[in-house]
Amino acid sequence: MQDFMRRFGDKLCWSLGPPSATGMILKTLLITSLLGWAKCQESHSMTAEEMTVIRNQIIEMFDHAYGSYMKYAYPADELMPLSCRGRVRGQEPNRGDIDDSLGKFSLTLIDTLDTLVVLNKLDEFEDAVRKAVKDVRLDNDVVVSVFETNIRVLGGLLGGHVMADLLRQRGDRMQWYQDELLHMAKELGHRLLPAFNTTSGLPYPKVNLRYGVLNPLSRTGTESDTCTACAGTMILEFAALSRLSGESVFEEHARKALDVLWERRQRGSDLVGTVINIHNGEWVRRDSGVGAGIDSYYEYLMKAYILLGDNVFLERFNVHYSAIMKYISQPPLLLNVHMHNPTVSVRSWMDSLLAFFPGLQVLRGDLKPAIETHEMLYQVTKQHKFLPEAFTTEFRVHWGQHLLRPEFAESTYYLYKATGDPYYLRVGQSIVEKLNAYARVPCGFAAVQDVRTGTHEDRMDSFFLAEMFKYLYLLFSEKNELPIDIDDYIFTTEAHLLPVSLSTTQPPCQGNNTTVPVSHEEDLFTHSCPSTETLFPNNPSFAKTIRDSYKYLTGVGRKIRISSDRPVVVFNLFSTFLSLQEHKGVYRVKLVAEVSQTPEEEVVVPHVVQLISPPFLGRTVLTAGPAKFGMDLMKQEHGGSIVKASPYTACGPIDNAVELKGHIALALRGDCMFAAKARWLQEAGAIGVIFIDHHEGSNSEETPLFQMVGDGDSTEDITLPLVFLFSREGAVLTAALEKHHNVDVLLLPKERQLGHGEDQEVEEDLRGERQSQQQQHFCSKATEDDRTEPCSADSSATPNSNSGPDTNP
């Protein structure tokens, strides 16, 4: 890592032009920085023997995960670790957009190829390459995500090829290899190219591997929007493919997409939004942050400069980075703002994907905020065992799911390599221990459905093998213990390895000559590597000093005294303070009001869906979760007849609007946000919406209720009453509708249900087996006079239920 940063620094320093006073100063600073990489001498030190033990433990864990995939799942795309079988698209219940990663191309095998080399499993790597060449097809009639297929499959093939070519050149193995993985990468690249056939140059979000986008058989091409990261995370893989194959078309398309995003930035703030129209370039969602929807766009600007040596990418990154630090960064928090009015916060929670950002800040040389944010994230993991998919500014769970994401481990690796502080080895050790304690199952590692309950979900995403084990193994390895010189490579967002030599050994495509005015806010390391000696002179424990300010973020530990002569923002759940800065004062005063009025535990008032038409007559009552937007059912209950929406996901124009008008709609969670569904259904004339969870087996007995939230933009236009049912409760309602056709319901708070207090509540009696889901009967037994009697609640649970608060259900 340090050697890589030295070479990266040489490129950065001399990119300023011919030797000059400034160049010589930066060169001197760079040399000084190399002398400043000293390990902190603190109680967190770790012996070489301890590191070896943990490294061997990581290898054993990888063997368990990869071995389980190969034994139980291959050639399927992913392993279902609770079911001990492979996930084959079309053979399992549809999970919405999540399944767009699956293309029947042995996703996990390809995503893991270069991890095998890093972990020195060269025999397994050679065997995996043979399997990929022999078994994997890329022309399947399946619609896939352009973004996911690019970073996982194209990146995996390129990383595998680079490793195979290296081993072949060494002469001791892979002599049979004839660039087959590169040929497969080129084929896949051509299959992704039809997605770029738009007027703007921004790609469609999905493509059919066999039929492209606009072919009548493609079953896609109707989408109008894509996320910023989806369009802006192509350049590393596409440029590498162009440089390795000699076909410039890939790099040209990826550069064009980046040009569009750059031109569409908000010129006043230099921020970009989250979702953009691929045809006219207009922003659809204007919230701006560094997490989901935008994250890897910023990452790829920086890394494209490192990989390709093109100044335009560094210049663009630096402009964006200054805006991020001015508006979004509220150390240690990173909070989304409105791109056109960046003093306005759009939400009071953060998502786990932003955990990559401290690692990117290390590459940028901005160590202090990297240390601060990373420490905040570590404190959250200590409180909840893992990073929840989203958490509030007071570090309570917002979405409880944890998908075994690697971003926190990634930033931990970068910070250790940059600081040499053994504290980060201890952080890495905690990640290893928690994975073994709370995610390990007999057939691999399972995602955590809710960090509050510890229940598992039947999924092990391919990125767990591609990224998590790679970063953890590298964290505990010295350079001489690796089979490759890791400093010769740049990590893609999926942690695939591309050689930094591409910029000098392979010809570039036609130049991109965009220029950016030099910012007046450039700092010492805008064009240079970080220097710990310059940033923190004569202070080997600088990282600890920074961390100590955030040791008690989650409320565990000391209380602090607040100085009366210093304006502060006080978070009432944890003990810390943040000084008001003049240019952020308005926002932070607003944050005080938001936080101070928030109770220590978010109270979710249970609602119900009460079936009131015959034969139910109010005796069937289903526990439901409320929404933070739409009609307030606490003030006024709402009733009507129910009709199932078509399409059931309600993510576009409603086909049965005539039938639905004046009725309460049933809509399935998934594919788009709750707010988007509500708008489509409201436009179709619905008078209310009952959302039903698409994760089979989820139920209100085992999973905490949550409040549905909006999509980051204003939801004042949504006036419908909205409630959410878990899968089992939803099955009761849909079975009742299927049998009786005309079912009237009331939507209201549980405490105000009809007959409340008269012991008439009926609990659903559902077995939850997948085979019987389509034949479920509503939980009431018909008597001779067609009235209903209570059923006993079934305590059996499906362990792989997955549900939790989400704006993107």
Short mmCIF file of N, CA and C in Angstrom, two decimals, residues 69 103 144 223 322 436 438 476 522 618 684:
data_model
loop_
_atom_site.label_atom_id
_atom_site.label_comp_id
_atom_site.label_asym_id
_atom_site.label_seq_id
_atom_site.Cartn_x
_atom_site.Cartn_y
_atom_site.Cartn_z
N TYR A 69 -20.38 -22.82 -1.29
CA TYR A 69 -20.93 -22.44 -2.60
C TYR A 69 -20.64 -23.52 -3.64
N GLY A 103 -27.62 -13.56 -13.46
CA GLY A 103 -27.75 -13.73 -14.91
C GLY A 103 -27.52 -15.14 -15.38
N VAL A 144 -30.66 -8.25 -16.80
CA VAL A 144 -29.75 -8.04 -15.67
C VAL A 144 -29.47 -6.55 -15.48
N GLU A 223 -37.45 1.64 -19.11
CA GLU A 223 -37.01 2.46 -17.99
C GLU A 223 -36.58 3.84 -18.47
N SER A 322 -14.55 18.97 -2.62
CA SER A 322 -14.68 20.22 -1.88
C SER A 322 -16.13 20.49 -1.52
N ASN A 436 -18.08 -14.74 12.54
CA ASN A 436 -18.14 -16.12 13.00
C ASN A 436 -19.23 -16.35 14.03
N TYR A 438 -22.09 -14.47 14.63
CA TYR A 438 -23.47 -14.08 14.36
C TYR A 438 -23.92 -14.33 12.91
N PHE A 476 -4.37 -8.29 7.51
CA PHE A 476 -3.52 -9.04 8.43
C PHE A 476 -2.31 -9.68 7.74
N GLU A 522 -8.20 24.65 -2.87
CA GLU A 522 -7.32 23.50 -2.87
C GLU A 522 -6.46 23.51 -1.60
N GLY A 618 -65.14 -8.20 11.76
CA GLY A 618 -64.23 -7.56 12.69
C GLY A 618 -63.39 -8.51 13.52
N ALA A 684 -54.18 6.54 -9.84
CA ALA A 684 -55.17 5.62 -10.42
C ALA A 684 -56.52 5.70 -9.72
#
